[in-house]
Amino acid sequence: MAEKPSIPKGTRDFTPVETARRNYIFDTIRKRFQLYGYQPIETPAMENLSTLLGKYGEEGDKLLFRILNSGDFLSKVPGDLLQAQDSAKAAGMLAEKGLRYDLTVPFARFVVQHRNELAFPFKRYQIQPVWRADRPQKGRYREFYQCDADVVGSDSLINECELLELIDAVFTDLKLKVVIKINNRKILAALAEYIGHPDKVTDITVAIDKLDKIGREAVNKELLSKGISNEGIEKLQPVLMLQGDNASKLQSLREVLASSDTGLNGIAEIEKVLGYLSESTLQSEVELDLTLARGLNYYTGAIIEVKALEVTIGSICGGGRYDDLTGIFGMKDVSGVGISFGADRIYDVLEQLNRFPEEAARSTQVLFVNFGEKEEQHCLSLVRKLRAEGIAAEVYPDQAKLKKQFSYANTRNIPFVATIGEDEIANNRITLKTMTSGTQESVSFLELMSAIQKNG
Amino acid sequence: MAEKPSIPKGTRDFTPVETARRNYIFDTIRKRFQLYGYQPIETPAMENLSTLLGKYGEEGDKLLFRILNSGDFLSKVPGDLLQAQDSAKAAGMLAEKGLRYDLTVPFARFVVQHRNELAFPFKRYQIQPVWRADRPQKGRYREFYQCDADVVGSDSLINECELLELIDAVFTDLKLKVVIKINNRKILAALAEYIGHPDKVTDITVAIDKLDKIGREAVNKELLSKGISNEGIEKLQPVLMLQGDNASKLQSLREVLASSDTGLNGIAEIEKVLGYLSESTLQSEVELDLTLARGLNYYTGAIIEVKALEVTIGSICGGGRYDDLTGIFGMKDVSGVGISFGADRIYDVLEQLNRFPEEAARSTQVLFVNFGEKEEQHCLSLVRKLRAEGIAAEVYPDQAKLKKQFSYANTRNIPFVATIGEDEIANNRITLKTMTSGTQESVSFLELMSAIQKNG
């Protein structure tokens, strides 16, 4: 009868401390999203497969979780397919719905479907889980949260500026040191042209995107394998090795790409964004990085990526501009730009650095020991008063041994324990133990309140 | 190419206003959960089907959404099953995971799986969506949120008292008038014994649970059809028609059930809970309702249900005590009690009564009109200052026509629009329009701030 309970691989339970810490991250990001004028939306976990399929490449299609149709689903599959046990073909007939793979495609679908109810430019944020049938491994899960902010319906570079400021504000709030890397897809396109392979922008960007991970030699090897000429690869090297501050990088680049309108356009866009930022006081460095490509070929302008400076981990936030995201659903010429925070990686970074604020995992401020019926009633009324003041408080519900009650307070990380026996009731006093120091003193109700407020 | 986008039936998109209003409900409930010492947990959307199957009855099993196995899933199904197109049997082989159907079973699974990491009594709350392949209809969705709070590992009736106070506090916060109905499964069991059918507690409670909906005559008919004797049904009538306040109902009941230990026990439990509550100042009436059964046969003690008083709708919150929820996963004798808020119904009630606070749907406080490059920069720096003060503000990103920019502010429900041209920059002033009144005046930055704060 009794089963040994477990959960599907690649998924996770979150204990109270973990959930509270995750909420600290979500709340920090959400607060900034709102302050910058982004509005929340939510979309269903399940989308029609017709919405999802073909949007993430062949590999992505395979990673979709599909929902088995209800009822007599096999009757809709031709017998010969079943007999041949052709899973790939049958899948399309057994399932019409799938779990969302990211928040971007559902967002595009949402914008098209609700276009008449929305104010454009539409600034939305969305914090929801996504699902991928990826092979689970350390730091990669089958269910994880994305925290996205996008503006669609505006091609102003003020949006890029604002998103960069927003990123800086979030990581400043989280007390994490980061570098914000930017690039522009137009520059990458111009470089492809410059080295004589204008048709290979994707191959080239995918390869140079790996520079950090695999090194220059391996990147060159990959470029060669993709059919880039030796001459082209050689022409690319100085660009990959550009040094100095943003201004000097842009200067060198302007020389290299002098004859490319697209290239100069990309350079001008970056300069304009940096100009908007010139009067803002960012905590993080914004660094032009020409090797930043983010492999996503729907980006058409700015490319953004954030790296933590204190630990080695992949990007913890990224984004960019896309000129035609809603086109796949029939709404053309709507430019957008957006970013996505990787909450799970941010969690890992904060944990490694031990940088979660203590309050993030604390709920109840004071536990009232339970001595018996008479004391219970007295404690209950004090707890009611505290709660009315917005202070989280509990009476231990059972008349258990003192040791057990104190151990409960300890495990729960409750900072104060109040003991009230007959004497205390008679004198209207509270014996208050501060759990961190172990000190104990007799206090009035008001003194209890102020001790808690001082500690908070 | 262009598909007409849609979402699966029974699911919903939430626009910014709807999401903000839903968050208002979730935040109100969450705040109270925390104040009362409940800690948050989260569990995965997908559970192993072995965890879910058999927990919700045969009907429930059919309503589970199953996730098609990845890879070559058909190869795991015997050919003859496929040939016979036996969907029911094949389902078990095509899918190993399902979407959670409620938060209670995942919670029981969580408690058993993490028993060594938790402090008992364990007070947890959980606010997450659940999925049911129900036939969609008005007010019934295939994806909806549950907001649950439970205590396990304590049989103290202080927990019942606290949950009732919590319910009252939440609905007071939401400015909704409700009645909180309570009953006790032990009384129902004793009544079944009293009318001569101790083995038919479930049939009896399911029938009398419908009293409100179908009336006494139909209930009696159902009781008869379930094999209850005419004599038994007759004995039950006075109990179903009990009138008066809680004390007089309990008094009558004590006479009827005088010879039943179980019955007297149930009565004593209710009296104890009402006793705990005697010093609390509830806004809502707590009413003993013997026809309250909630059809869930895992309840063993208290039964709780909340009805809105101002609109006709089903229950908007419910719960009760269960003595052996974790037993199905091999952890015996852990008593628990919990409640669940129906956020979707609460939303409908608040909407019908037009009782969402205006702030719930407001984000940005002031929009800065975009006149051109020079003005942009000036506005950007003012927006930065406002955000640093915690005030949500935006610059309209594009140099669009004034009419379009004002219309944006209108649609977004932004209360103030600031216009800054060359003159204003030169004089360090802001032309501020209050959107509700249409009045316009020249103000300083500090006056702008105080206008916004006054309005907030």
Short mmCIF file of C-alpha atoms in Angstrom, two decimals, chain B residues 65 77 156 195 345 408:
data_model
loop_
_atom_site.label_atom_id
_atom_site.label_comp_id
_atom_site.label_asym_id
_atom_site.label_seq_id
_atom_site.Cartn_x
_atom_site.Cartn_y
_atom_site.Cartn_z
CA PHE B 65 -3.83 15.58 -17.54
CA VAL B 77 3.12 -0.42 -25.39
CA SER B 156 -4.69 20.75 18.94
CA ILE B 195 -30.51 6.63 12.31
CA ARG B 345 -14.44 32.54 -7.31
CA TYR B 408 -1.51 55.80 -24.16
#
